[in-house]
Amino acid sequence: MTFQARISTRFEPGSPHRLGAHFDGGGTNFAVFSENAQQVYLCLYSADGHQEEHRLPLPERTGGIWHGYLPGLQPGALYGYRVAGPYDPDQGHRFNINKLLLDPYTREMSGDFTDHGATFGYQVDAPQTDLSFDARDSAGYVPKSIVPDPAIYAPDAEPLARGWDNTVIYEAHVKGATIRNPAVPDALRGTFDGLGSPQMLDHLSALGITTIELLPVQAIKSESALIRRGLVNYWGYNTIGFFAPEPRYLGPAGVLGFRAMVERFHTAGIEVILDVVYNHSAEGDHLGPTLSFRGLDNAAYYRLLDGQPRYYVNDTGCGNTLDVRHPIVTRLILDSLRHWVQVMGVDGFRFDLATTLCREDHGFDRRGGFLDALRQDPVLSAVKLIAEPWDIGPGGYQLGSFPAEFAEWNDRFRDTVRRFWHGDRQSAQDLGSALLGSADIFDTQGRRVWSSINFAAAHDGFTLADTTRYAQRHNHANGEDNHDGHHANFSENFGVEGPTDDPGITAARLRRQRNLLATTLLSQGTPMLLAGDEGGHSKRGNNNSYCQDNEVNWIDWSALDSDLIAFTAALTRFRRDHPVLRQNNFLHGAIRTSDDKPDVEWRGFDGAALNWRDPGLACLCLHLRGNAETPRGTAETDEVLLAFNRTGDPQELILPPASRGWAREIDTSVMQQRRLALPGVSIVVPPHAIAAFCLSDGAAE
């Protein structure tokens, strides 16, 4: 049955107020933005997506929004847009009516992207490259938008709304975290349904995770250069459908599986944060395909070079940069974010290359239009917001510059803890700052300690295990002659590059991993773990595995170290049980009103003041009391002493006086953790180890 038999093809004016396609029970309203178009056409397709059955000009234009209402058109109908206008790249215009365009507001897609030459607006083999014009129809090589069913997309979801004070983030890839997990049912592996399965939830709950942060799950298209090398964009930082879940992660429940996954996470007390990519799109540079924004209105959606609008501003390093200075682009992003919160139920967002979203004509501006709009939005201002505080443009590194509503990925923390345990000189001084939430960076304008997202490893770079197995990156499989990826990894192979059966090397590597985990989870701020690091997952030395959809990235759960997982859980439990490790306010040694003692105190192992001028400083103690404003007379029950011994020798630690004595709860020199009440005034801290102590009640295990 064709649409001809079911609908009237007589467009009514409709409304410009809601962008996208919206069914109201009697028909569907369409609204799309293009301020430079001459005409926008709605194209309706057969159920299999192969035949264009109607091409209808949108009848009305209000400002830059083209709109119309089709009586009788039901949810499930397949459609796309074609736009007539000038094809003049030298003036920034790339309209081509022969290219079928994805609705920027589409909630679902039918079909897949291909890399066929017809998807390009120009003749790919022409001498004039993108100045030429390609008249082939691209419809057979691109997905179609689907008119959504309003019953599926009801805006009635409720975020979990946990505070920041006990947040432990777990950064994961939907497929990589589940595809090789034998506990997850076969039919659900690699999908949202599988990630939300009881087996995954049990693991995360036992691990002490409060928040899962998902690598991009919005609709993705792999870059042409990757496809030519037989690779794909596995990580997903190349999105094109900001409202649509990536089809390759859909399981038996389809789109509903995403919302069901979020609800199951919430039932387990775990938040869901999405890594979102609004700084660029999958259309690439001037030689990229025409899939949506480029064909709708290239000059409006993208930032073009001043005086050379044929080319794109490339602050992202991905070929193009979305122009958030344009109110419609800002509206698109905010509408997308609200969709994921109100319809899908997510609890927050990590903004990839967030500096790009804050660029005005004069450069980065923490009071720019996008941030202002986001911070005053009644929905979005109430969820967790995390910035990746850099891009590759001028002045792009902006760590510590975001408003107080944001937390920020702290890559300096990563490098500092790696350098310290690597044995680098002067690194203890930087570690002192990192352990207290990098106050020198973040303690401004009322920001909280949770602003610093602390991690020793993330998706980008070596895994935790690989920082102990490889001295050099091994990215040959990426097809770029091993030139891609980080140069400075601050890693160590302990004498053998890669896997080894040597028990001494294996033991040293595991101790380093425990030290990195403990430093991350015992520091002030918000800790983040990379999925698999809790059990020693390795990517075989690939520190830029964005294009590896295979065993390099997929966690082999059968190979994970269960003892290391238990050690990680012991750390999260210790952090949870001791609020002094997760203060809201920065600690600066202020005198507490309750006992006239400082809220935090540095000391040497001998009890004396630290010599911070010593470039080789390798032993230090941090005595945390916390809460400088506790009223006098209030019982103090939580103090923690952290002792770091980077040397190769055991070191005697003189314990500070305490009313109830001390108990050692964490000792990274061993895998199994047991509480030890200490009857004396000193204890030996093993070499290359961290020991964590709390006030003792006299009990010991």
Short mmCIF file of C-alpha atoms in Angstrom, two decimals, residues 1 85 100 119 132 139 181 238 244 274 323 511 517 538 547 597 682:
data_model
loop_
_atom_site.label_atom_id
_atom_site.label_comp_id
_atom_site.label_asym_id
_atom_site.label_seq_id
_atom_site.Cartn_x
_atom_site.Cartn_y
_atom_site.Cartn_z
CA MET A 1 0.00 0.00 0.00
CA GLY A 85 19.03 26.78 -3.67
CA LEU A 100 18.13 13.43 0.15
CA THR A 119 26.10 11.09 -1.38
CA SER A 132 31.75 20.69 -9.51
CA ALA A 139 18.30 8.54 -1.85
CA ASN A 181 30.50 -10.82 28.39
CA ASN A 238 31.19 11.44 14.40
CA ALA A 244 18.32 9.23 17.26
CA LEU A 274 25.85 10.54 27.66
CA ASP A 323 28.11 27.33 14.43
CA ARG A 511 51.06 -3.14 42.04
CA LEU A 517 43.46 3.02 41.04
CA SER A 538 44.40 -4.35 27.69
CA CYS A 547 38.54 2.71 14.73
CA LYS A 597 42.95 21.61 64.13
CA SER A 682 54.19 3.49 63.94
#
